[in-house]
Coordinates of N, CA, C and O in Angstrom, one line a residue:
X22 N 90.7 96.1 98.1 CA 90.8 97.4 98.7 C 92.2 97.5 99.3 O 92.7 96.7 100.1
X23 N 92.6 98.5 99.0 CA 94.1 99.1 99.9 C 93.7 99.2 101.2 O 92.5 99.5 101.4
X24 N 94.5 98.8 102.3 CA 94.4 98.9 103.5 C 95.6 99.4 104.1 O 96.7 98.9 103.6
X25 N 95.7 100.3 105.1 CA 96.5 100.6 105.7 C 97.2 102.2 105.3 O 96.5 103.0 104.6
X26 N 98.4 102.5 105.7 CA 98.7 103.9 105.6 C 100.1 104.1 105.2 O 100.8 104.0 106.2
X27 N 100.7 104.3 104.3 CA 102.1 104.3 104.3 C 102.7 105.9 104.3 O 102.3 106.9 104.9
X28 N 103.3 105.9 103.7 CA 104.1 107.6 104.0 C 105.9 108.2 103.5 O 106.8 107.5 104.0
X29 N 106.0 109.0 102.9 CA 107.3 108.8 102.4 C 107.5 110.5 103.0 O 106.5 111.2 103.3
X30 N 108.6 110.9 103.0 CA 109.4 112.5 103.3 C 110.4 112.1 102.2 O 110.9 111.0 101.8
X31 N 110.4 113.9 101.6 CA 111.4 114.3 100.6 C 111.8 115.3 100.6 O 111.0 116.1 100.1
X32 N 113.3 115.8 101.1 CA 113.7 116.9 101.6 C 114.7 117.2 100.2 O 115.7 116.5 99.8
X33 N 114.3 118.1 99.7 CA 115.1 118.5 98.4 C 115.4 117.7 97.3 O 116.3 117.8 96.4
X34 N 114.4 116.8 97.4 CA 114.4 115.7 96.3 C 114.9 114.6 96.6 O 114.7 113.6 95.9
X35 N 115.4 114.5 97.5 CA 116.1 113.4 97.9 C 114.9 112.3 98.9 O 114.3 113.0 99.7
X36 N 114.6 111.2 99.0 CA 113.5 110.2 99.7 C 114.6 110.5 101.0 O 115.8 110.9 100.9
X37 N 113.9 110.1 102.1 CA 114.6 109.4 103.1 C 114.1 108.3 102.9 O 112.9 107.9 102.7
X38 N 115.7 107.4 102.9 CA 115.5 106.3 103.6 C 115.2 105.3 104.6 O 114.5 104.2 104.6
X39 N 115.8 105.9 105.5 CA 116.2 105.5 106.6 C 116.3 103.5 107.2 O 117.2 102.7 106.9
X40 N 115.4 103.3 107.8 CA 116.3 101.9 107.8 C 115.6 100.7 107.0 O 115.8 99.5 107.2
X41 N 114.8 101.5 105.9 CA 113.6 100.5 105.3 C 112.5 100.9 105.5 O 112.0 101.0 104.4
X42 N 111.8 101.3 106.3 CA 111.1 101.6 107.0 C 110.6 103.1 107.5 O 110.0 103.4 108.6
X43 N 111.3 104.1 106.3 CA 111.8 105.4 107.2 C 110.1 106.1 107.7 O 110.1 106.5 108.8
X44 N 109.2 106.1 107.2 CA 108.0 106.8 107.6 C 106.6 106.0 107.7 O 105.6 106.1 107.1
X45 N 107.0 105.2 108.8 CA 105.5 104.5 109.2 C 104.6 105.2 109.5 O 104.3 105.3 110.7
X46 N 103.8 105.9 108.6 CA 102.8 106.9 109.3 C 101.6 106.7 109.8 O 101.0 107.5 110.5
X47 N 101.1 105.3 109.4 CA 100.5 104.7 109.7 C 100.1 103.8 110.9 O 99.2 103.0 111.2
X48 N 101.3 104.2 111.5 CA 101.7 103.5 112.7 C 101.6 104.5 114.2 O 101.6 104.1 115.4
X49 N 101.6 106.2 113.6 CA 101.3 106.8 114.6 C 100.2 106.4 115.7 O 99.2 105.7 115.4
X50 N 100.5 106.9 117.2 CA 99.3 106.5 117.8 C 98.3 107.5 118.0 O 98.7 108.5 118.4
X51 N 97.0 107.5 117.7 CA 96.2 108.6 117.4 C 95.1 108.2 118.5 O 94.4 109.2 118.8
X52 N 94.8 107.0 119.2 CA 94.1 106.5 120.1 C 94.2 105.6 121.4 O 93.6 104.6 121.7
X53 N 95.5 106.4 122.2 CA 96.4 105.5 122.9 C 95.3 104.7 123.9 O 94.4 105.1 124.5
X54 N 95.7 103.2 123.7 CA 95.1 102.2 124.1 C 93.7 101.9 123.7 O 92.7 101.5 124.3
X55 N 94.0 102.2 121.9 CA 93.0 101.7 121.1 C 92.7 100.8 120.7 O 92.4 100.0 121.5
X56 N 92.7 100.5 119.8 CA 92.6 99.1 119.0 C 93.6 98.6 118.7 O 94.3 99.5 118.3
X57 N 94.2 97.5 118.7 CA 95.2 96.5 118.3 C 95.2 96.7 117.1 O 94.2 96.8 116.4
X58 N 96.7 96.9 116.7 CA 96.9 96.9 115.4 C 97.9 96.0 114.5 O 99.0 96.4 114.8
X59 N 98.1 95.2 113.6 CA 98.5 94.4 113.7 C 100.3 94.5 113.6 O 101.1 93.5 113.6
X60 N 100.7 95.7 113.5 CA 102.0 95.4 114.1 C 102.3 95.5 116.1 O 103.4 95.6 116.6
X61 N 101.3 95.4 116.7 CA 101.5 95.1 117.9 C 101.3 96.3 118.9 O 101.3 96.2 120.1
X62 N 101.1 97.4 118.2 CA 100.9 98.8 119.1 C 99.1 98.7 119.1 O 98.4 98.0 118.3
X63 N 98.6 99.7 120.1 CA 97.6 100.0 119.9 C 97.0 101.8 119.7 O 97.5 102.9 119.9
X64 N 95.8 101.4 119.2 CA 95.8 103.1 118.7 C 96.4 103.6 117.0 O 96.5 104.9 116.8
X65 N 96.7 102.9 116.0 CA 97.7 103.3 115.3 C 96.8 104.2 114.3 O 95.6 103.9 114.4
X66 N 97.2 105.0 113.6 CA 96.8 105.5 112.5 C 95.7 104.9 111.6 O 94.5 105.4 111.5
X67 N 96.2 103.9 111.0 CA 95.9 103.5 110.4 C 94.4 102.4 110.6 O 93.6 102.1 109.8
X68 N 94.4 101.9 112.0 CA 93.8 101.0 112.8 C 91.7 102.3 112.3 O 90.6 102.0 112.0
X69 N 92.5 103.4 112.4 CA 91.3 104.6 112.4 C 90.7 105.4 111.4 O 89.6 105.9 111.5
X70 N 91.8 105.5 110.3 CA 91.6 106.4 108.8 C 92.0 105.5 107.5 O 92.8 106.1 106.7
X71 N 91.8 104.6 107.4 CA 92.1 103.4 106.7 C 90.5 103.2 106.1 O 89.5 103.8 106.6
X72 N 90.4 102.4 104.7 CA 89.0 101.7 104.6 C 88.3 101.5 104.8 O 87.2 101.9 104.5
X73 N 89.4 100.2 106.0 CA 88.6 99.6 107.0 C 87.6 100.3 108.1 O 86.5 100.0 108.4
X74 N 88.4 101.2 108.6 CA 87.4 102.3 109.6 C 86.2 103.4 109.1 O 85.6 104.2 109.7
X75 N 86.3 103.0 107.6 CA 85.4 104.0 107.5 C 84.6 103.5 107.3 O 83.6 104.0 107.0
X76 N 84.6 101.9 107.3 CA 83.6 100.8 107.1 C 83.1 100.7 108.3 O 81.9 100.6 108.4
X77 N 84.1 100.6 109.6 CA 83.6 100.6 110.6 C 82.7 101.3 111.3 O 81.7 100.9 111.8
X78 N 83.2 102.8 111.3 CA 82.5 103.7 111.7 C 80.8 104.4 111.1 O 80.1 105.2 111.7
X79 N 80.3 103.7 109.5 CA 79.4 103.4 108.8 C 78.5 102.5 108.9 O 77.4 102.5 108.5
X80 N 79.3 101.3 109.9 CA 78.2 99.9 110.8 C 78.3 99.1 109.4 O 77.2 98.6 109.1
X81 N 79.2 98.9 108.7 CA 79.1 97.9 107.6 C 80.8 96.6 108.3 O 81.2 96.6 109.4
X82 N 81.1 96.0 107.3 CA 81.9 94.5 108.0 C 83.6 95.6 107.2 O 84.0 96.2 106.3
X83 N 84.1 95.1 108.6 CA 85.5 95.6 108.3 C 86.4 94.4 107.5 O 86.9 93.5 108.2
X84 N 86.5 94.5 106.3 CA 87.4 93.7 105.9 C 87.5 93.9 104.5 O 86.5 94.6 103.9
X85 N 88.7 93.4 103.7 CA 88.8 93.4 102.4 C 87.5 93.3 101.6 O 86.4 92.9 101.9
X86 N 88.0 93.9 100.0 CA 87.2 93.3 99.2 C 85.9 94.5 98.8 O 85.1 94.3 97.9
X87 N 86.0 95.2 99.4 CA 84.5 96.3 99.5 C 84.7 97.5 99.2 O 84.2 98.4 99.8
X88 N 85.7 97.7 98.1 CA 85.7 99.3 97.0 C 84.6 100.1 97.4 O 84.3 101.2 98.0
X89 N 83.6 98.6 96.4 CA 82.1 99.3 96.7 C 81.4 100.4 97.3 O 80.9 101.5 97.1
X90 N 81.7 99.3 98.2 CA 81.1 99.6 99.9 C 81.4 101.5 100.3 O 80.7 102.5 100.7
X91 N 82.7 101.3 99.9 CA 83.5 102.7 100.5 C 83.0 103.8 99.5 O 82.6 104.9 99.9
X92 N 83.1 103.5 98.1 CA 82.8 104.5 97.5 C 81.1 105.1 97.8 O 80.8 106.3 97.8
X93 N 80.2 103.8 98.0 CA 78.9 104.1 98.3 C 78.9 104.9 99.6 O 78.2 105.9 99.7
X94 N 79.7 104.5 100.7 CA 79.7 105.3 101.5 C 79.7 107.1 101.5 O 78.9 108.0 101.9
X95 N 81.0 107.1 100.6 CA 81.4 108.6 99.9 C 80.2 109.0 99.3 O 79.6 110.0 99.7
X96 N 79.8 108.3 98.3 CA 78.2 108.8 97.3 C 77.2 109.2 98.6 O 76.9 110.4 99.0
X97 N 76.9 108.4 99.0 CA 75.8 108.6 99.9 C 75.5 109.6 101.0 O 74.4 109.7 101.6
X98 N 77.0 110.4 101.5 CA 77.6 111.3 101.8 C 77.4 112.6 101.4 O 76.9 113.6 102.0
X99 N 77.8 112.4 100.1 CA 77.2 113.7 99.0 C 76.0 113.9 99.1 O 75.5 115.0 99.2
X100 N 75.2 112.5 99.2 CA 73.8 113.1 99.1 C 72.9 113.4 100.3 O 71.6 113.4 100.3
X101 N 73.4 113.8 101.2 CA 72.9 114.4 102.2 C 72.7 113.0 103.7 O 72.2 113.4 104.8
X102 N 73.2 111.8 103.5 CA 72.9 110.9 104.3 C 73.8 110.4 105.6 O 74.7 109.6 105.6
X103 N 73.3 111.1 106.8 CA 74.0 111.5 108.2 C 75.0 110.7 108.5 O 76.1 111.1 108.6
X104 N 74.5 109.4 108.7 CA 75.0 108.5 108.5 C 76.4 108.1 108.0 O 77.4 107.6 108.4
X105 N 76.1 108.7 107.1 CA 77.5 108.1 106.2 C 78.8 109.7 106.6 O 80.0 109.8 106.7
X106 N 77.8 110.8 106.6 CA 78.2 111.6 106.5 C 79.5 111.6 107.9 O 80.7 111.8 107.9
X107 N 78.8 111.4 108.8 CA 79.4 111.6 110.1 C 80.1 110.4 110.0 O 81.1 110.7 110.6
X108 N 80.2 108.9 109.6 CA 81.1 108.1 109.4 C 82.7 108.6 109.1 O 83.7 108.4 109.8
X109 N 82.6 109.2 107.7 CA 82.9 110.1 106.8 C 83.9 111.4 108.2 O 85.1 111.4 108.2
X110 N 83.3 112.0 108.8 CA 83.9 112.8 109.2 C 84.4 112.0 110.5 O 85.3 112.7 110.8
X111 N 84.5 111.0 111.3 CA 85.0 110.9 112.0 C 86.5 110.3 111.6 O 87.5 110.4 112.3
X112 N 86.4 109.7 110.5 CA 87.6 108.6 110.1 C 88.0 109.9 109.7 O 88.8 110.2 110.6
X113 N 88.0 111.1 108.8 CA 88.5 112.4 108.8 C 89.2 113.1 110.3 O 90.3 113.5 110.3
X114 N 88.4 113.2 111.1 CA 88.9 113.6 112.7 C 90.3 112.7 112.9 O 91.2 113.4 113.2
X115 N 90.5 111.7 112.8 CA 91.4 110.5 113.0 C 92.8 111.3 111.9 O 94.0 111.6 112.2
X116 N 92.1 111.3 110.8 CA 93.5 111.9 109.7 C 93.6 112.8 110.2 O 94.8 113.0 110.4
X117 N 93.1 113.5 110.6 CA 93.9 115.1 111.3 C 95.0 115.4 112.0 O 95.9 116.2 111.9
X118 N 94.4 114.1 113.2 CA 95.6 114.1 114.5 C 96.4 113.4 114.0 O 97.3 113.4 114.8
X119 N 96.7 112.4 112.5 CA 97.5 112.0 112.5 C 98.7 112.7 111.7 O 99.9 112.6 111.6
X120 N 97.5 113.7 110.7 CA 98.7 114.7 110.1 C 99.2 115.3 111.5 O 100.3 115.0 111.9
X121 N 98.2 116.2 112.3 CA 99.2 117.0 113.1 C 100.5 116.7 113.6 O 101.4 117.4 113.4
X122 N 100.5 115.3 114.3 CA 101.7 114.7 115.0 C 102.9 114.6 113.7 O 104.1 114.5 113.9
X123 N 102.2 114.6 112.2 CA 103.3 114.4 111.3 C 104.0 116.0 111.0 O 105.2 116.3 110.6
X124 N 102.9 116.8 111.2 CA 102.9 118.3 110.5 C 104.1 118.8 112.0 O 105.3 118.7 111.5
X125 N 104.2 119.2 113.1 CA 104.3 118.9 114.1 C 105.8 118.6 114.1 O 106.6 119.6 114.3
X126 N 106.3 117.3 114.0 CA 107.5 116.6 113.5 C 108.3 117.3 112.5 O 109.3 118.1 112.7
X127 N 107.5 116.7 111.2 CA 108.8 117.4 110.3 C 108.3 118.6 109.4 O 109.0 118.8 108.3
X128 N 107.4 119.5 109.6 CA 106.8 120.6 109.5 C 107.5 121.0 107.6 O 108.3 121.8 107.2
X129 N 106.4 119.9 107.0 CA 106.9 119.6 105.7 C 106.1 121.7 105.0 O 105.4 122.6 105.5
X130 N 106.5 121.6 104.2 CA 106.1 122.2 102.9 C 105.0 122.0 102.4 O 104.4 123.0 102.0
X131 N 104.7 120.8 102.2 CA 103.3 120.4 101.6 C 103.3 118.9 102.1 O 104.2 118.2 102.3
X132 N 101.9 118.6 102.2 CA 101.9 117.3 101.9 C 100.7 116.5 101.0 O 99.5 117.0 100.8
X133 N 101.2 115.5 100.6 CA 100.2 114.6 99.4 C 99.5 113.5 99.5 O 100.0 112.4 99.5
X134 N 98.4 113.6 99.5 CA 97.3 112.6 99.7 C 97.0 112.0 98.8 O 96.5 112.5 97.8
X135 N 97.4 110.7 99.0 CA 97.2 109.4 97.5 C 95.9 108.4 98.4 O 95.7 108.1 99.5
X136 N 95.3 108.2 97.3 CA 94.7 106.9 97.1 C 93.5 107.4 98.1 O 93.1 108.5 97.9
X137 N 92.7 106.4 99.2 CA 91.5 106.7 99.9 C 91.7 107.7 101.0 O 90.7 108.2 101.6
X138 N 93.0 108.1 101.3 CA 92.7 109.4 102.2 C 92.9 110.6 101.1 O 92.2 111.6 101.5
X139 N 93.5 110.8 100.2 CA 92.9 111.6 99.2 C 91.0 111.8 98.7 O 90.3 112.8 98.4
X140 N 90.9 110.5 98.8 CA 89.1 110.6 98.2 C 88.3 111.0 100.3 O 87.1 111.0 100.5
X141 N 89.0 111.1 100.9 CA 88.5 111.3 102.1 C 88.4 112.5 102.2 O 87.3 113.1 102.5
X142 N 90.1 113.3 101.9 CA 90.2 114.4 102.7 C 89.6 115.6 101.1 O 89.7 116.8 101.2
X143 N 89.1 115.2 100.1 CA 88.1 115.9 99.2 C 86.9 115.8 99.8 O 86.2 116.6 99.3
X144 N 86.4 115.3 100.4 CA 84.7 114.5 101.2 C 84.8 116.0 102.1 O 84.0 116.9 102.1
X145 N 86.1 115.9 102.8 CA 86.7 116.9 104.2 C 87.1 117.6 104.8 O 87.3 117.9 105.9
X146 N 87.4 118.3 103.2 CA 88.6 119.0 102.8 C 88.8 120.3 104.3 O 89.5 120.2 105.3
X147 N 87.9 121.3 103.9 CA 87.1 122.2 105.0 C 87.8 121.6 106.4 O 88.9 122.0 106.9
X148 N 86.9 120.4 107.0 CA 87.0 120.0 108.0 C 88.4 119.8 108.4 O 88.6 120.2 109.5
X149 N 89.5 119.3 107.7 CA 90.7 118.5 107.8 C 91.6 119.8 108.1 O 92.4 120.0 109.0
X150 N 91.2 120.6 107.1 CA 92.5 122.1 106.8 C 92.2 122.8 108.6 O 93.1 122.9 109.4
X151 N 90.5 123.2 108.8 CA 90.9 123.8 110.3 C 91.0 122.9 111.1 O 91.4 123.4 112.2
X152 N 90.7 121.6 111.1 CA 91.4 120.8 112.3 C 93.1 121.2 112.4 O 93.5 121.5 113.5
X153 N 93.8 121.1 111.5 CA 95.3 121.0 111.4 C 95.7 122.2 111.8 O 96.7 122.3 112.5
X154 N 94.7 123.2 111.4 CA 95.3 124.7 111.8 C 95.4 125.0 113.0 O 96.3 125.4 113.6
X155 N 94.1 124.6 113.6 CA 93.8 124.7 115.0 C 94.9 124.0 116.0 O 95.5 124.6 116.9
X156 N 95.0 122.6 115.4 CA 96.2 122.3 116.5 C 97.6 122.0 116.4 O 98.3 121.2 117.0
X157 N 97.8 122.7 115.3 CA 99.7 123.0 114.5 C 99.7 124.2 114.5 O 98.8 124.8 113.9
X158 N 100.6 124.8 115.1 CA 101.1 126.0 115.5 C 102.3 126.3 114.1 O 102.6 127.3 113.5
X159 N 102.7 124.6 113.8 CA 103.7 124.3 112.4 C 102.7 125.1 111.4 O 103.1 126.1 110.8
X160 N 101.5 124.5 111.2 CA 100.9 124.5 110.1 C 100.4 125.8 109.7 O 100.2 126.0 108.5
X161 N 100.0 126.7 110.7 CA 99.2 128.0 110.8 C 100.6 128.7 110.1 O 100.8 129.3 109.0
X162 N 101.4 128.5 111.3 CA 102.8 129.5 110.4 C 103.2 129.1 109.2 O 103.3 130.0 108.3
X163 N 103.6 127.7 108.7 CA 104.0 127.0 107.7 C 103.0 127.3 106.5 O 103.1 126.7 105.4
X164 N 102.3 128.0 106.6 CA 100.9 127.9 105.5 C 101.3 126.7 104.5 O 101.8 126.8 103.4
X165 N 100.9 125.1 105.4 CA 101.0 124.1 104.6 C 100.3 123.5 103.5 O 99.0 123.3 103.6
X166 N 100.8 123.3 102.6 CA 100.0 122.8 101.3 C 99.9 121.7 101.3 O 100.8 120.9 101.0
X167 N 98.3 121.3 101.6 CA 97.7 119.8 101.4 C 97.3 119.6 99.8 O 96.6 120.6 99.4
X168 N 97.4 119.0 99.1 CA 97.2 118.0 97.8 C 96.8 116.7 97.9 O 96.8 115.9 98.8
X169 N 96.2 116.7 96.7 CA 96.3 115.3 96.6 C 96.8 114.8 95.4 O 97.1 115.5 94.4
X170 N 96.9 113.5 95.4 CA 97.6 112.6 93.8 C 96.8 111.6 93.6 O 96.2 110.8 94.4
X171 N 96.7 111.6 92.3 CA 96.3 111.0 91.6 C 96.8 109.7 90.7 O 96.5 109.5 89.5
X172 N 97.5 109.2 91.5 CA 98.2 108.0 90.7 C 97.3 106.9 91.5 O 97.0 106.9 92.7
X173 N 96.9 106.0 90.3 CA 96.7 104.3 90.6 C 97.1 103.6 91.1 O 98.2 103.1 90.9
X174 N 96.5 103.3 91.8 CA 98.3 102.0 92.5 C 99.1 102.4 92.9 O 100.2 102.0 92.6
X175 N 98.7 103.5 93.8 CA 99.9 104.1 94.6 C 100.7 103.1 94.8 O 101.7 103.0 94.0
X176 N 100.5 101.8 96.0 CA 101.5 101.5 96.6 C 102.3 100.7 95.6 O 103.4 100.3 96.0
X177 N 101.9 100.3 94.5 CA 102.6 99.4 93.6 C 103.9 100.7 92.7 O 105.0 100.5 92.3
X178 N 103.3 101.4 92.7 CA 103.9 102.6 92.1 C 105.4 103.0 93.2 O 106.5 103.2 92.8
X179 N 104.9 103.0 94.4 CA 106.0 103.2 95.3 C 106.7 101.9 95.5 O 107.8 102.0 96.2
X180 N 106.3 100.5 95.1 CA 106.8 99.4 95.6 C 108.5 99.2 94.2 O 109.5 98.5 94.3
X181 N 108.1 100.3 93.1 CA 108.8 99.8 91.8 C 110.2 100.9 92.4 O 111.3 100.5 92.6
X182 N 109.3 102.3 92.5 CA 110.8 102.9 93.2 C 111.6 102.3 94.0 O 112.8 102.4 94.0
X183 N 110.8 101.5 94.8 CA 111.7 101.4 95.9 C 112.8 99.7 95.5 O 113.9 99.5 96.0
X184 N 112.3 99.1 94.8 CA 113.3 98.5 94.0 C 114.3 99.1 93.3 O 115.4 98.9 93.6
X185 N 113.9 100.2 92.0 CA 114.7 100.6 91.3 C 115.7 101.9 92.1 O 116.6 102.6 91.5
X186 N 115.5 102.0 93.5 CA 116.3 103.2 94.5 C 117.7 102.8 94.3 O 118.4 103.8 94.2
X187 N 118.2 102.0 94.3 CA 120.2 101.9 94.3 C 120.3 102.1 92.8 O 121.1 102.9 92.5
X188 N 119.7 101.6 91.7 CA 120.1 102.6 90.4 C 119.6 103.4 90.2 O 120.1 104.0 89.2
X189 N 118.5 104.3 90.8 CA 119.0 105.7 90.7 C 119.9 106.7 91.8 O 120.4 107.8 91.5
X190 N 119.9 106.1 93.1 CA 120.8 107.0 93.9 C 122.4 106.7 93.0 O 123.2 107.6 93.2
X191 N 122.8 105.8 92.5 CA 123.9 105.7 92.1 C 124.0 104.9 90.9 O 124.5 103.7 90.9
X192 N 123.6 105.3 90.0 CA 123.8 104.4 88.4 C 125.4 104.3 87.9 O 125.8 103.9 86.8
X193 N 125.9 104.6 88.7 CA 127.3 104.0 87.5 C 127.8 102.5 88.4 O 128.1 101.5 87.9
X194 N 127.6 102.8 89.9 CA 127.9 101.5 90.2 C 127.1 100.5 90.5 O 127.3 99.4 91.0
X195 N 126.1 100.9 89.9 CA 125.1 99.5 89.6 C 125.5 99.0 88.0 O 125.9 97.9 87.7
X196 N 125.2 99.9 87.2 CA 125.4 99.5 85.9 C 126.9 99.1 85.5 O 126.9 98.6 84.4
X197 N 128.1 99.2 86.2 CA 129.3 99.0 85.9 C 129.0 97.7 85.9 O 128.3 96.9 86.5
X198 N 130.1 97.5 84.7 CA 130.2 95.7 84.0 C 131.6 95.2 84.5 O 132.6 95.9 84.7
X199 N 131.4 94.1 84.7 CA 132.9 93.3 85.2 C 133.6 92.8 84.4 O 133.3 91.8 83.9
X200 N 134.7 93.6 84.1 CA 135.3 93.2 82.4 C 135.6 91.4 82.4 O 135.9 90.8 81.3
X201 N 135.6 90.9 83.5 CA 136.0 89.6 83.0 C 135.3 88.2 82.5 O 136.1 87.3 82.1

C-alpha cells in the first residue's frame, strides 16, 4: 500500500523545483499537536488522509500491506455501512483542510488527485468540493477544478521524471559528447 502524501505545482508547464523537496504536501499541519509524524512535526497531512488513517479511523491495524482492507473499506461504504462510511468521510474532512491551506497558498487552477486520495475524494466528491468552498474564499472565486488521475504508480511514475528532470530542462547539455 502507498502511504503518505506527496504533491507537485506547475506553473505554465514548468514543475517547480525548488530545493528537492519543493511541495511537501503531506507535511501540512492539519491537527496542530496531533499525531507524530515521522518527519518530526506533529499534525501532518498525511499522519490523517493517508491509508493508513482511513484504516485507523475504520478501527482496523494501521500499517502496510492491506490494499484490501482499504478498498473493502470503500466497498462497504457504497453499501450503505456507517461505519465505514463515516470512516470514509472523516479521513475526507482531513483532505479538505489540507487542500484549503494548499488552495489558499498557491490558488492553483486546478488540482489532481492521484492514487488513494483520488479513490477517496470519488467516495467524497460532494463533501470535499463544499468543504473547500466554504473555507477558500481562493476557491469560490477561482472556480477550482478538482480531477483526478489515473496513472498506476503514481509515485514511481514521478520518481522516473524526476530523474530524467536535467535532460529535459536542458537536453543539449546533458547530451553533449566530449570530443576527446
Amino acid at each position: 500500500m502507498r502511504a503518505g502524501i506527496g504533491g507537485g505545482f506547475i506553473d505554465a508547464g514548468i514543475p517547480l523545483a525548488g530545493g528537492g523537496n519543493a511541495l511537501e504536501a503531506g507535511h501540512i499541519i492539519v491537527a496542530p499537536g496531533g499525531l507524530r509524524c515521522p518527519c518530526g512535526a506533529r499534525g501532518c497531512l498525511e499522519m490523517y488522509a493517508d491509508p493508513r488513517a482511513l484504516l485507523c479511523a475504520a478501527g482496523r491495524p494501521r500499517h502496510f500491506g492491506h490494499e484490501d482492507t482499504v478498498t473493502k473499506i470503500f466497498e462497504a461504504a457504497a453499501a450503505g455501512d456507517r461505519t465505514a462510511q463515516e470512516a470514509i468521510r472523516l479521513t475526507a474532512g482531513h483532505l479538505v483542510t489540507g487542500l484549503t491551506s494548499l488552495v489558499k497558498t498557491l490558488a492553483p487552477e486546478r488540482v489532481v488527485l492521484m492514487g488513494f486520495l483520488a479513490d477517496l475524494y470519488r467516495a467524497t466528491q460532494d463533501h470535499v468540493r463544499e468543504g473547500l468552498m466554504a473555507s477558500s474564499l481562493v476557491a469560490r472565486v477561482g472556480q477550482i477544478d478538482i480531477v483526478t488521475g489515473d496513472l498506476h504508480h503514481a509515485a514511481l511514475v514521478g520518481a522516473a521524471e524526476s530523474a530524467f528532470a536535467p535532460l529535459l530542462r536542458q537536453p543539449r547539455t546533458i547530451l553533449r559528447t566530449d570530443p576527446s
